[in-house]
C-alpha cells in the first residue's frame, strides 16, 4: 500500500518536526513515525466501510417510505439499485475487512449525523443521479459508481474531510488524498469473480524491508546531521544560509543520507524523489535550487569515491 515515495514523505515530515522541537528523542521520533503509518491503514479500512453505512441509511429510508399512511408507487416499489450495489456487497462480506475493522474497533457509529449529511449530499450529486437513472446495473457499472464516490464525491464534501482531520492528527489532507487513491486501487481490483476472501492492500509492500528503510533513514539523517550540514554549506557559500528554506535543507540532508548510506538505491532514484518532494513542500524555485546543489554534491562524492552503490543501486536509468 505505502510506496517508497510516501515512506520518504512521512520520514521527511517526522524529521521536520524533530528538528523544530527542543525535545529531540530518537525513540519518540521512530514510534510516532510508525504510528502515523499505522493510522494511514486505519483510515484505509475506515473508508472501505463507508458503503455499508450509506446502504444501511438507504434501507432505513426505504422502510420509512413504505410505512407511510399513503405510500406512493415509488414508495412501494423503490429503486434498490444503490443498496444492491455488488461492490458494496463484496466489501460488506469481505472476511479480512470485517476482522481488521473489528480488531481495531473502527466504526462510524459515533458519526451518524455526519453520515446522514453525507448521504444527503451524495443523493444530490450528479454521480448518484446518473447511476440511479436506471434500475439495473452490471458489475462494471457498480464498480465505476463506487470509484466515483471515492474519486469525486468524498473529496468535494469538506465536512467529512474536516471531521476526519479532527479525529486524528495523522489524518491530514495529504494522507486522506493518498488513502483515497489506495481505496480506489482496491476497488478496481475487484471483479465479478471476487469472493469474500478477496485480499485487501497490506500496509507495507514488504513489511521487513520497508520498516528497515524508514528506521534507517530516520536514524542516519539524525546521526549524520553535522556532516551533511557541512557538505551542504560548502556548496551554498554564495547563498545566505538563513534565507535557504529549512525544508530545502532537510530534503537535501535526506538525499545525502540515501546517497551515502543506502547502497541499493540508485543515485537517480534518490535525486528524482527529493527534487519531486521539493516541488510539493517548498517554494516554486526550490526544485532548481535543490537540483543544482545535489548535482554538485553527487559530482564531488563520485570524484572522492564516496558513492558506493551495489546491486540495484548500480542502475543509472
PDB file of C-alpha atoms in Angstrom:
ATOM      1  CA  UNK A   1       0.000   0.000   0.000  1.00  0.00           C
ATOM      2  CA  UNK A   2       2.665   2.508   1.032  1.00  0.00           C
ATOM      3  CA  UNK A   3       5.088   3.359  -1.759  1.00  0.00           C
ATOM      4  CA  UNK A   4       8.709   4.255  -1.071  1.00  0.00           C
ATOM      5  CA  UNK A   5       7.883   7.839  -2.027  1.00  0.00           C
ATOM      6  CA  UNK A   6       5.242   8.048   0.664  1.00  0.00           C
ATOM      7  CA  UNK A   7       7.612   6.483   3.188  1.00  0.00           C
ATOM      8  CA  UNK A   8      10.078   9.245   2.310  1.00  0.00           C
ATOM      9  CA  UNK A   9       7.321  11.825   2.805  1.00  0.00           C
ATOM     10  CA  UNK A  10       6.475  10.504   6.273  1.00  0.00           C
ATOM     11  CA  UNK A  11      10.166  10.408   7.222  1.00  0.00           C
ATOM     12  CA  UNK A  12      10.565  13.992   5.996  1.00  0.00           C
ATOM     13  CA  UNK A  13       7.521  15.185   7.960  1.00  0.00           C
ATOM     14  CA  UNK A  14       8.670  13.422  11.121  1.00  0.00           C
ATOM     15  CA  UNK A  15      12.209  14.795  10.850  1.00  0.00           C
ATOM     16  CA  UNK A  16      10.938  18.310  10.197  1.00  0.00           C
ATOM     17  CA  UNK A  17       9.031  18.188  13.499  1.00  0.00           C
ATOM     18  CA  UNK A  18      12.019  16.566  15.225  1.00  0.00           C
ATOM     19  CA  UNK A  19      14.471  19.303  14.245  1.00  0.00           C
ATOM     20  CA  UNK A  20      11.938  22.003  15.163  1.00  0.00           C
ATOM     21  CA  UNK A  21      11.492  20.541  18.641  1.00  0.00           C
ATOM     22  CA  UNK A  22      13.627  21.210  21.710  1.00  0.00           C
ATOM     23  CA  UNK A  23      12.838  17.705  22.976  1.00  0.00           C
ATOM     24  CA  UNK A  24      14.729  15.583  20.453  1.00  0.00           C
ATOM     25  CA  UNK A  25      14.043  11.995  21.393  1.00  0.00           C
ATOM     26  CA  UNK A  26      15.063   9.347  18.842  1.00  0.00           C
ATOM     27  CA  UNK A  27      12.773   6.640  20.212  1.00  0.00           C
ATOM     28  CA  UNK A  28       9.838   9.042  20.137  1.00  0.00           C
ATOM     29  CA  UNK A  29      10.702  10.021  16.562  1.00  0.00           C
ATOM     30  CA  UNK A  30      10.609   6.392  15.425  1.00  0.00           C
ATOM     31  CA  UNK A  31       7.494   5.397  17.368  1.00  0.00           C
ATOM     32  CA  UNK A  32       5.466   8.392  16.172  1.00  0.00           C
ATOM     33  CA  UNK A  33       6.540   7.844  12.571  1.00  0.00           C
ATOM     34  CA  UNK A  34       5.435   4.214  12.593  1.00  0.00           C
ATOM     35  CA  UNK A  35       2.248   5.140  14.458  1.00  0.00           C
ATOM     36  CA  UNK A  36       1.408   7.640  11.722  1.00  0.00           C
ATOM     37  CA  UNK A  37       1.860   4.875   9.129  1.00  0.00           C
ATOM     38  CA  UNK A  38      -0.416   2.521  11.093  1.00  0.00           C
ATOM     39  CA  UNK A  39      -3.064   5.229  11.281  1.00  0.00           C
ATOM     40  CA  UNK A  40      -2.906   5.509   7.493  1.00  0.00           C
ATOM     41  CA  UNK A  41      -4.004   1.899   7.234  1.00  0.00           C
ATOM     42  CA  UNK A  42      -6.778   2.528   9.765  1.00  0.00           C
ATOM     43  CA  UNK A  43      -8.073   5.311   7.530  1.00  0.00           C
ATOM     44  CA  UNK A  44      -7.933   2.963   4.532  1.00  0.00           C
ATOM     45  CA  UNK A  45     -10.101   0.418   6.375  1.00  0.00           C
ATOM     46  CA  UNK A  46     -12.385   3.176   7.654  1.00  0.00           C
ATOM     47  CA  UNK A  47     -13.065   4.439   4.135  1.00  0.00           C
ATOM     48  CA  UNK A  48     -13.777   0.923   2.852  1.00  0.00           C
ATOM     49  CA  UNK A  49     -16.671   0.577   5.325  1.00  0.00           C
ATOM     50  CA  UNK A  50     -18.428   3.790   4.333  1.00  0.00           C
ATOM     51  CA  UNK A  51     -20.556   1.964   1.749  1.00  0.00           C
ATOM     52  CA  UNK A  52     -22.106  -0.174   4.485  1.00  0.00           C
ATOM     53  CA  UNK A  53     -23.183   2.948   6.361  1.00  0.00           C
ATOM     54  CA  UNK A  54     -24.680   4.520   3.259  1.00  0.00           C
ATOM     55  CA  UNK A  55     -26.597   1.424   2.179  1.00  0.00           C
ATOM     56  CA  UNK A  56     -27.915   0.996   5.745  1.00  0.00           C
ATOM     57  CA  UNK A  57     -29.223   4.564   5.745  1.00  0.00           C
ATOM     58  CA  UNK A  58     -30.843   3.957   2.357  1.00  0.00           C
ATOM     59  CA  UNK A  59     -32.539   0.799   3.634  1.00  0.00           C
ATOM     60  CA  UNK A  60     -33.967   2.731   6.583  1.00  0.00           C
ATOM     61  CA  UNK A  61     -35.213   5.437   4.230  1.00  0.00           C
ATOM     62  CA  UNK A  62     -36.953   2.841   2.044  1.00  0.00           C
ATOM     63  CA  UNK A  63     -38.602   1.219   5.081  1.00  0.00           C
ATOM     64  CA  UNK A  64     -39.861   4.563   6.340  1.00  0.00           C
ATOM     65  CA  UNK A  65     -41.347   5.348   2.936  1.00  0.00           C
ATOM     66  CA  UNK A  66     -43.169   2.012   2.799  1.00  0.00           C
ATOM     67  CA  UNK A  67     -44.757   2.687   6.194  1.00  0.00           C
ATOM     68  CA  UNK A  68     -46.328   5.952   5.086  1.00  0.00           C
ATOM     69  CA  UNK A  69     -50.053   6.218   5.598  1.00  0.00           C
ATOM     70  CA  UNK A  70     -50.476   6.868   1.876  1.00  0.00           C
ATOM     71  CA  UNK A  71     -47.365   5.471   0.177  1.00  0.00           C
ATOM     72  CA  UNK A  72     -46.749   6.294  -3.472  1.00  0.00           C
ATOM     73  CA  UNK A  73     -45.938   3.761  -6.163  1.00  0.00           C
ATOM     74  CA  UNK A  74     -42.265   4.714  -5.800  1.00  0.00           C
ATOM     75  CA  UNK A  75     -42.506   4.176  -2.028  1.00  0.00           C
ATOM     76  CA  UNK A  76     -43.894   0.686  -2.526  1.00  0.00           C
ATOM     77  CA  UNK A  77     -41.580  -0.230  -5.398  1.00  0.00           C
ATOM     78  CA  UNK A  78     -38.391   1.748  -4.786  1.00  0.00           C
ATOM     79  CA  UNK A  79     -35.277   1.682  -6.905  1.00  0.00           C
ATOM     80  CA  UNK A  80     -32.961  -0.586  -4.883  1.00  0.00           C
ATOM     81  CA  UNK A  81     -30.018  -0.304  -7.250  1.00  0.00           C
ATOM     82  CA  UNK A  82     -27.925   1.573  -4.678  1.00  0.00           C
ATOM     83  CA  UNK A  83     -28.448  -0.838  -1.781  1.00  0.00           C
ATOM     84  CA  UNK A  84     -27.952  -3.791  -4.156  1.00  0.00           C
ATOM     85  CA  UNK A  85     -24.605  -2.454  -5.403  1.00  0.00           C
ATOM     86  CA  UNK A  86     -22.389  -5.503  -5.956  1.00  0.00           C
ATOM     87  CA  UNK A  87     -19.151  -3.800  -4.891  1.00  0.00           C
ATOM     88  CA  UNK A  88     -20.648  -2.556  -1.626  1.00  0.00           C
ATOM     89  CA  UNK A  89     -21.880  -6.114  -1.049  1.00  0.00           C
ATOM     90  CA  UNK A  90     -18.385  -7.533  -1.621  1.00  0.00           C
ATOM     91  CA  UNK A  91     -16.914  -5.087   0.881  1.00  0.00           C
ATOM     92  CA  UNK A  92     -19.613  -5.827   3.448  1.00  0.00           C
ATOM     93  CA  UNK A  93     -18.849  -9.556   3.202  1.00  0.00           C
ATOM     94  CA  UNK A  94     -15.061  -9.282   2.997  1.00  0.00           C
ATOM     95  CA  UNK A  95     -13.586 -11.502   5.704  1.00  0.00           C
ATOM     96  CA  UNK A  96     -10.323  -9.592   6.048  1.00  0.00           C
ATOM     97  CA  UNK A  97     -12.040  -6.207   6.229  1.00  0.00           C
ATOM     98  CA  UNK A  98     -14.528  -7.371   8.857  1.00  0.00           C
ATOM     99  CA  UNK A  99     -11.793  -8.871  11.031  1.00  0.00           C
ATOM    100  CA  UNK A 100      -9.465  -5.877  10.823  1.00  0.00           C
ATOM    101  CA  UNK A 101     -12.258  -3.388  11.480  1.00  0.00           C
ATOM    102  CA  UNK A 102     -13.406  -5.435  14.469  1.00  0.00           C
ATOM    103  CA  UNK A 103      -9.865  -5.853  15.846  1.00  0.00           C
ATOM    104  CA  UNK A 104      -9.127  -2.146  15.525  1.00  0.00           C
ATOM    105  CA  UNK A 105     -12.600  -1.140  16.752  1.00  0.00           C
ATOM    106  CA  UNK A 106     -13.178   1.121  13.756  1.00  0.00           C
ATOM    107  CA  UNK A 107     -16.745   2.317  13.346  1.00  0.00           C
ATOM    108  CA  UNK A 108     -18.852   5.179  12.021  1.00  0.00           C
ATOM    109  CA  UNK A 109     -21.327   4.634  14.892  1.00  0.00           C
ATOM    110  CA  UNK A 110     -20.294   7.882  16.586  1.00  0.00           C
ATOM    111  CA  UNK A 111     -20.633   9.787  13.330  1.00  0.00           C
ATOM    112  CA  UNK A 112     -24.239   9.080  12.390  1.00  0.00           C
ATOM    113  CA  UNK A 113     -25.122  12.748  11.947  1.00  0.00           C
ATOM    114  CA  UNK A 114     -22.152  13.151   9.619  1.00  0.00           C
ATOM    115  CA  UNK A 115     -23.188  10.070   7.636  1.00  0.00           C
ATOM    116  CA  UNK A 116     -26.752  11.366   7.295  1.00  0.00           C
ATOM    117  CA  UNK A 117     -25.401  14.651   5.914  1.00  0.00           C
ATOM    118  CA  UNK A 118     -23.028  12.861   3.574  1.00  0.00           C
ATOM    119  CA  UNK A 119     -25.809  10.571   2.366  1.00  0.00           C
ATOM    120  CA  UNK A 120     -27.960  13.622   1.608  1.00  0.00           C
ATOM    121  CA  UNK A 121     -25.053  15.265  -0.221  1.00  0.00           C
ATOM    122  CA  UNK A 122     -24.428  12.116  -2.254  1.00  0.00           C
ATOM    123  CA  UNK A 123     -28.074  11.856  -3.326  1.00  0.00           C
ATOM    124  CA  UNK A 124     -27.955  15.368  -4.782  1.00  0.00           C
ATOM    125  CA  UNK A 125     -24.733  14.694  -6.656  1.00  0.00           C
ATOM    126  CA  UNK A 126     -24.739  14.127 -10.422  1.00  0.00           C
ATOM    127  CA  UNK A 127     -22.762  10.900  -9.901  1.00  0.00           C
ATOM    128  CA  UNK A 128     -25.637   9.451  -7.868  1.00  0.00           C
ATOM    129  CA  UNK A 129     -28.411  10.788 -10.126  1.00  0.00           C
ATOM    130  CA  UNK A 130     -26.809   9.329 -13.226  1.00  0.00           C
ATOM    131  CA  UNK A 131     -26.304   5.949 -11.542  1.00  0.00           C
ATOM    132  CA  UNK A 132     -29.885   5.822 -10.261  1.00  0.00           C
ATOM    133  CA  UNK A 133     -31.435   6.795 -13.604  1.00  0.00           C
ATOM    134  CA  UNK A 134     -31.880   3.063 -14.282  1.00  0.00           C
ATOM    135  CA  UNK A 135     -32.961   0.186 -12.042  1.00  0.00           C
ATOM    136  CA  UNK A 136     -30.435  -2.471 -13.029  1.00  0.00           C
ATOM    137  CA  UNK A 137     -26.690  -2.484 -13.495  1.00  0.00           C
ATOM    138  CA  UNK A 138     -23.701  -4.576 -14.462  1.00  0.00           C
ATOM    139  CA  UNK A 139     -20.805  -5.228 -12.110  1.00  0.00           C
ATOM    140  CA  UNK A 140     -18.707  -2.788 -14.128  1.00  0.00           C
ATOM    141  CA  UNK A 141     -21.290  -0.006 -13.682  1.00  0.00           C
ATOM    142  CA  UNK A 142     -21.489  -0.661  -9.937  1.00  0.00           C
ATOM    143  CA  UNK A 143     -17.707  -0.586  -9.729  1.00  0.00           C
ATOM    144  CA  UNK A 144     -17.426   2.637 -11.717  1.00  0.00           C
ATOM    145  CA  UNK A 145     -20.024   4.273  -9.470  1.00  0.00           C
ATOM    146  CA  UNK A 146     -18.223   3.307  -6.251  1.00  0.00           C
ATOM    147  CA  UNK A 147     -14.914   4.554  -7.664  1.00  0.00           C
ATOM    148  CA  UNK A 148     -16.621   7.867  -8.484  1.00  0.00           C
ATOM    149  CA  UNK A 149     -17.778   8.225  -4.870  1.00  0.00           C
ATOM    150  CA  UNK A 150     -14.191   7.999  -3.644  1.00  0.00           C
ATOM    151  CA  UNK A 151     -12.733   9.971  -6.542  1.00  0.00           C
ATOM    152  CA  UNK A 152     -15.272  12.791  -6.896  1.00  0.00           C
ATOM    153  CA  UNK A 153     -17.881  12.914  -4.140  1.00  0.00           C
ATOM    154  CA  UNK A 154     -15.832  12.414  -0.960  1.00  0.00           C
ATOM    155  CA  UNK A 155     -13.075  14.919  -1.918  1.00  0.00           C
ATOM    156  CA  UNK A 156     -15.782  17.548  -2.543  1.00  0.00           C
ATOM    157  CA  UNK A 157     -17.567  17.035   0.790  1.00  0.00           C
ATOM    158  CA  UNK A 158     -15.499  19.309   3.027  1.00  0.00           C
ATOM    159  CA  UNK A 159     -17.400  18.483   6.210  1.00  0.00           C
ATOM    160  CA  UNK A 160     -16.291  14.840   6.020  1.00  0.00           C
ATOM    161  CA  UNK A 161     -12.680  15.822   5.361  1.00  0.00           C
ATOM    162  CA  UNK A 162     -12.588  18.275   8.267  1.00  0.00           C
ATOM    163  CA  UNK A 163     -14.201  15.744  10.623  1.00  0.00           C
ATOM    164  CA  UNK A 164     -11.567  13.162   9.696  1.00  0.00           C
ATOM    165  CA  UNK A 165      -8.789  15.692  10.297  1.00  0.00           C
ATOM    166  CA  UNK A 166     -10.263  16.346  13.747  1.00  0.00           C
ATOM    167  CA  UNK A 167     -10.383  12.619  14.517  1.00  0.00           C
ATOM    168  CA  UNK A 168      -6.629  12.103  14.175  1.00  0.00           C
ATOM    169  CA  UNK A 169      -3.550  14.303  13.895  1.00  0.00           C
ATOM    170  CA  UNK A 170      -2.302  11.713  11.418  1.00  0.00           C
ATOM    171  CA  UNK A 171      -5.230  12.212   9.008  1.00  0.00           C
ATOM    172  CA  UNK A 172      -4.319  15.396   7.184  1.00  0.00           C
ATOM    173  CA  UNK A 173      -5.440  16.239   3.651  1.00  0.00           C
ATOM    174  CA  UNK A 174      -2.279  14.717   2.132  1.00  0.00           C
ATOM    175  CA  UNK A 175      -2.925  11.461   3.974  1.00  0.00           C
ATOM    176  CA  UNK A 176      -6.608  11.466   3.017  1.00  0.00           C
ATOM    177  CA  UNK A 177      -5.771  12.015  -0.665  1.00  0.00           C
ATOM    178  CA  UNK A 178      -3.238   9.193  -0.638  1.00  0.00           C
ATOM    179  CA  UNK A 179      -5.548   6.771   1.171  1.00  0.00           C
ATOM    180  CA  UNK A 180      -8.419   7.549  -1.208  1.00  0.00           C
ATOM    181  CA  UNK A 181      -6.142   6.645  -4.120  1.00  0.00           C
ATOM    182  CA  UNK A 182      -5.373   3.330  -2.402  1.00  0.00           C
ATOM    183  CA  UNK A 183      -9.075   2.663  -1.801  1.00  0.00           C
ATOM    184  CA  UNK A 184      -9.768   3.297  -5.482  1.00  0.00           C
ATOM    185  CA  UNK A 185      -6.946   0.925  -6.402  1.00  0.00           C
ATOM    186  CA  UNK A 186      -8.525  -1.762  -4.213  1.00  0.00           C
ATOM    187  CA  UNK A 187     -11.992  -1.244  -5.699  1.00  0.00           C
ATOM    188  CA  UNK A 188     -10.630  -1.521  -9.232  1.00  0.00           C
ATOM    189  CA  UNK A 189      -9.071  -4.901  -8.384  1.00  0.00           C
ATOM    190  CA  UNK A 190     -12.486  -6.404  -7.660  1.00  0.00           C
ATOM    191  CA  UNK A 191     -14.232  -8.403 -10.355  1.00  0.00           C
ATOM    192  CA  UNK A 192     -17.437 -10.368 -10.714  1.00  0.00           C
ATOM    193  CA  UNK A 193     -15.429 -13.436  -9.716  1.00  0.00           C
ATOM    194  CA  UNK A 194     -14.284 -11.847  -6.443  1.00  0.00           C
ATOM    195  CA  UNK A 195     -15.319 -13.541  -3.210  1.00  0.00           C
ATOM    196  CA  UNK A 196     -15.491 -12.675   0.472  1.00  0.00           C
ATOM    197  CA  UNK A 197     -11.853 -13.824   0.705  1.00  0.00           C
ATOM    198  CA  UNK A 198     -10.585 -11.155  -1.700  1.00  0.00           C
ATOM    199  CA  UNK A 199      -7.321  -9.797  -0.221  1.00  0.00           C
ATOM    200  CA  UNK A 200      -7.051  -6.125   0.672  1.00  0.00           C
ATOM    201  CA  UNK A 201      -3.950  -3.992   0.292  1.00  0.00           C
ATOM    202  CA  UNK A 202      -1.463  -4.537   3.143  1.00  0.00           C
ATOM    203  CA  UNK A 203       0.093  -1.538   4.869  1.00  0.00           C
ATOM    204  CA  UNK A 204       3.555  -2.358   3.515  1.00  0.00           C
ATOM    205  CA  UNK A 205       4.647  -3.991   0.287  1.00  0.00           C
ATOM    206  CA  UNK A 206       7.420  -5.739   2.227  1.00  0.00           C
ATOM    207  CA  UNK A 207       6.993  -5.037   5.936  1.00  0.00           C
ATOM    208  CA  UNK A 208      10.524  -6.009   6.971  1.00  0.00           C
ATOM    209  CA  UNK A 209      12.292  -4.080   4.203  1.00  0.00           C
ATOM    210  CA  UNK A 210      10.035  -1.016   4.336  1.00  0.00           C
ATOM    211  CA  UNK A 211      10.274  -0.683   8.121  1.00  0.00           C
ATOM    212  CA  UNK A 212      14.050  -1.020   7.938  1.00  0.00           C
ATOM    213  CA  UNK A 213      14.166   1.640   5.216  1.00  0.00           C
ATOM    214  CA  UNK A 214      12.215   4.132   7.339  1.00  0.00           C
ATOM    215  CA  UNK A 215      14.075   3.350  10.559  1.00  0.00           C
ATOM    216  CA  UNK A 216      17.486   3.609   8.890  1.00  0.00           C
ATOM    217  CA  UNK A 217      16.540   6.819   7.096  1.00  0.00           C
ATOM    218  CA  UNK A 218      15.433   8.482  10.327  1.00  0.00           C
ATOM    219  CA  UNK A 219      18.428   7.365  12.377  1.00  0.00           C
ATOM    220  CA  UNK A 220      21.065   8.090   9.734  1.00  0.00           C
ATOM    221  CA  UNK A 221      19.741  11.586   8.981  1.00  0.00           C
ATOM    222  CA  UNK A 222      19.932  12.422  12.692  1.00  0.00           C
ATOM    223  CA  UNK A 223      23.308  10.733  13.217  1.00  0.00           C
ATOM    224  CA  UNK A 224      24.932  12.430  10.221  1.00  0.00           C
ATOM    225  CA  UNK A 225      23.306  15.830  10.647  1.00  0.00           C
ATOM    226  CA  UNK A 226      26.540  17.778  11.244  1.00  0.00           C
ATOM    227  CA  UNK A 227      28.395  16.083   8.380  1.00  0.00           C
ATOM    228  CA  UNK A 228      25.508  16.646   5.964  1.00  0.00           C
ATOM    229  CA  UNK A 229      25.116  20.256   7.105  1.00  0.00           C
ATOM    230  CA  UNK A 230      28.782  20.917   6.328  1.00  0.00           C
ATOM    231  CA  UNK A 231      28.558  19.274   2.899  1.00  0.00           C
ATOM    232  CA  UNK A 232      25.550  21.429   2.024  1.00  0.00           C
ATOM    233  CA  UNK A 233      27.177  24.556   3.451  1.00  0.00           C
ATOM    234  CA  UNK A 234      30.274  24.028   1.287  1.00  0.00           C
ATOM    235  CA  UNK A 235      28.098  24.012  -1.829  1.00  0.00           C
ATOM    236  CA  UNK A 236      25.958  27.027  -0.864  1.00  0.00           C
ATOM    237  CA  UNK A 237      28.673  29.527   0.124  1.00  0.00           C
ATOM    238  CA  UNK A 238      27.269  32.144  -2.224  1.00  0.00           C
ATOM    239  CA  UNK A 239      23.869  31.885  -0.543  1.00  0.00           C
ATOM    240  CA  UNK A 240      22.678  33.467   2.675  1.00  0.00           C
ATOM    241  CA  UNK A 241      22.160  30.298   4.737  1.00  0.00           C
ATOM    242  CA  UNK A 242      19.423  31.944   6.804  1.00  0.00           C
ATOM    243  CA  UNK A 243      17.456  32.593   3.614  1.00  0.00           C
ATOM    244  CA  UNK A 244      17.596  28.970   2.469  1.00  0.00           C
ATOM    245  CA  UNK A 245      14.307  27.321   3.401  1.00  0.00           C
ATOM    246  CA  UNK A 246      14.605  24.765   6.191  1.00  0.00           C
ATOM    247  CA  UNK A 247      12.519  22.436   4.031  1.00  0.00           C
ATOM    248  CA  UNK A 248      15.131  22.586   1.257  1.00  0.00           C
ATOM    249  CA  UNK A 249      17.982  21.916   3.682  1.00  0.00           C
ATOM    250  CA  UNK A 250      16.171  18.942   5.218  1.00  0.00           C
ATOM    251  CA  UNK A 251      15.315  17.466   1.817  1.00  0.00           C
ATOM    252  CA  UNK A 252      18.981  17.721   0.816  1.00  0.00           C
ATOM    253  CA  UNK A 253      20.023  16.056   4.084  1.00  0.00           C
ATOM    254  CA  UNK A 254      17.636  13.198   3.364  1.00  0.00           C
ATOM    255  CA  UNK A 255      19.000  12.906  -0.175  1.00  0.00           C
ATOM    256  CA  UNK A 256      22.605  12.941   1.057  1.00  0.00           C
ATOM    257  CA  UNK A 257      21.792  10.245   3.588  1.00  0.00           C
ATOM    258  CA  UNK A 258      20.398   7.996   0.863  1.00  0.00           C
ATOM    259  CA  UNK A 259      23.294   8.726  -1.476  1.00  0.00           C
ATOM    260  CA  UNK A 260      25.914   7.852   1.130  1.00  0.00           C
ATOM    261  CA  UNK A 261      24.283   5.162   3.253  1.00  0.00           C
ATOM    262  CA  UNK A 262      21.675   3.357   1.105  1.00  0.00           C
ATOM    263  CA  UNK A 263      23.857   1.416  -1.304  1.00  0.00           C
ATOM    264  CA  UNK A 264      20.963  -0.386  -3.005  1.00  0.00           C
ATOM    265  CA  UNK A 265      19.132   2.818  -4.013  1.00  0.00           C
ATOM    266  CA  UNK A 266      20.227   4.177  -7.426  1.00  0.00           C
ATOM    267  CA  UNK A 267      21.548   7.755  -7.452  1.00  0.00           C
ATOM    268  CA  UNK A 268      18.967   8.918  -9.995  1.00  0.00           C
ATOM    269  CA  UNK A 269      16.113   7.483  -7.936  1.00  0.00           C
ATOM    270  CA  UNK A 270      17.245   9.431  -4.875  1.00  0.00           C
ATOM    271  CA  UNK A 271      17.703  12.666  -6.833  1.00  0.00           C
ATOM    272  CA  UNK A 272      14.364  12.393  -8.621  1.00  0.00           C
ATOM    273  CA  UNK A 273      12.475  11.593  -5.414  1.00  0.00           C
ATOM    274  CA  UNK A 274      13.734  14.542  -3.383  1.00  0.00           C
ATOM    275  CA  UNK A 275      13.567  17.013  -6.258  1.00  0.00           C
ATOM    276  CA  UNK A 276       9.930  15.967  -6.659  1.00  0.00           C
ATOM    277  CA  UNK A 277       9.287  16.445  -2.932  1.00  0.00           C
ATOM    278  CA  UNK A 278      10.802  19.932  -3.131  1.00  0.00           C
ATOM    279  CA  UNK A 279       8.048  20.801  -5.634  1.00  0.00           C
ATOM    280  CA  UNK A 280       5.413  19.557  -3.186  1.00  0.00           C
ATOM    281  CA  UNK A 281       6.647  21.079   0.045  1.00  0.00           C
ATOM    282  CA  UNK A 282       8.817  24.095  -0.703  1.00  0.00           C
ATOM    283  CA  UNK A 283       8.952  27.271  -2.799  1.00  0.00           C
ATOM    284  CA  UNK A 284       8.485  27.455  -6.594  1.00  0.00           C
ATOM    285  CA  UNK A 285      12.241  27.970  -7.092  1.00  0.00           C
ATOM    286  CA  UNK A 286      13.250  25.135  -4.761  1.00  0.00           C
ATOM    287  CA  UNK A 287      13.302  22.480  -7.467  1.00  0.00           C
ATOM    288  CA  UNK A 288      16.056  24.284  -9.394  1.00  0.00           C
ATOM    289  CA  UNK A 289      17.997  25.126  -6.228  1.00  0.00           C
ATOM    290  CA  UNK A 290      17.841  21.641  -4.687  1.00  0.00           C
ATOM    291  CA  UNK A 291      18.642  20.034  -8.039  1.00  0.00           C
ATOM    292  CA  UNK A 292      21.665  22.281  -8.547  1.00  0.00           C
ATOM    293  CA  UNK A 293      23.141  21.688  -5.090  1.00  0.00           C
ATOM    294  CA  UNK A 294      22.572  17.920  -5.213  1.00  0.00           C
ATOM    295  CA  UNK A 295      24.168  17.674  -8.671  1.00  0.00           C
ATOM    296  CA  UNK A 296      27.309  19.378  -7.314  1.00  0.00           C
ATOM    297  CA  UNK A 297      27.348  17.095  -4.284  1.00  0.00           C
ATOM    298  CA  UNK A 298      26.959  13.942  -6.393  1.00  0.00           C
ATOM    299  CA  UNK A 299      29.813  15.033  -8.664  1.00  0.00           C
ATOM    300  CA  UNK A 300      32.090  15.657  -5.671  1.00  0.00           C
ATOM    301  CA  UNK A 301      31.127  12.407  -3.928  1.00  0.00           C
ATOM    302  CA  UNK A 302      31.827  10.438  -7.108  1.00  0.00           C
ATOM    303  CA  UNK A 303      35.229  12.098  -7.534  1.00  0.00           C
ATOM    304  CA  UNK A 304      36.093  11.315  -3.910  1.00  0.00           C
ATOM    305  CA  UNK A 305      34.956   7.703  -4.268  1.00  0.00           C
ATOM    306  CA  UNK A 306      32.338   8.091  -1.547  1.00  0.00           C
ATOM    307  CA  UNK A 307      29.375   6.921  -3.638  1.00  0.00           C
ATOM    308  CA  UNK A 308      29.495   3.184  -3.111  1.00  0.00           C
ATOM    309  CA  UNK A 309      26.499   1.581  -4.783  1.00  0.00           C
ATOM    310  CA  UNK A 310      25.838  -2.121  -5.220  1.00  0.00           C
ATOM    311  CA  UNK A 311      23.171  -4.386  -6.719  1.00  0.00           C
ATOM    312  CA  UNK A 312      20.150  -2.379  -7.813  1.00  0.00           C
ATOM    313  CA  UNK A 313      21.937   0.756  -6.637  1.00  0.00           C
ATOM    314  CA  UNK A 314      24.270   0.485  -9.641  1.00  0.00           C
ATOM    315  CA  UNK A 315      21.387   1.122 -12.050  1.00  0.00           C
ATOM    316  CA  UNK A 316      21.549   4.521 -13.716  1.00  0.00           C
ATOM    317  CA  UNK A 317      18.275   4.514 -15.678  1.00  0.00           C
TER     318      UNK A 317
END
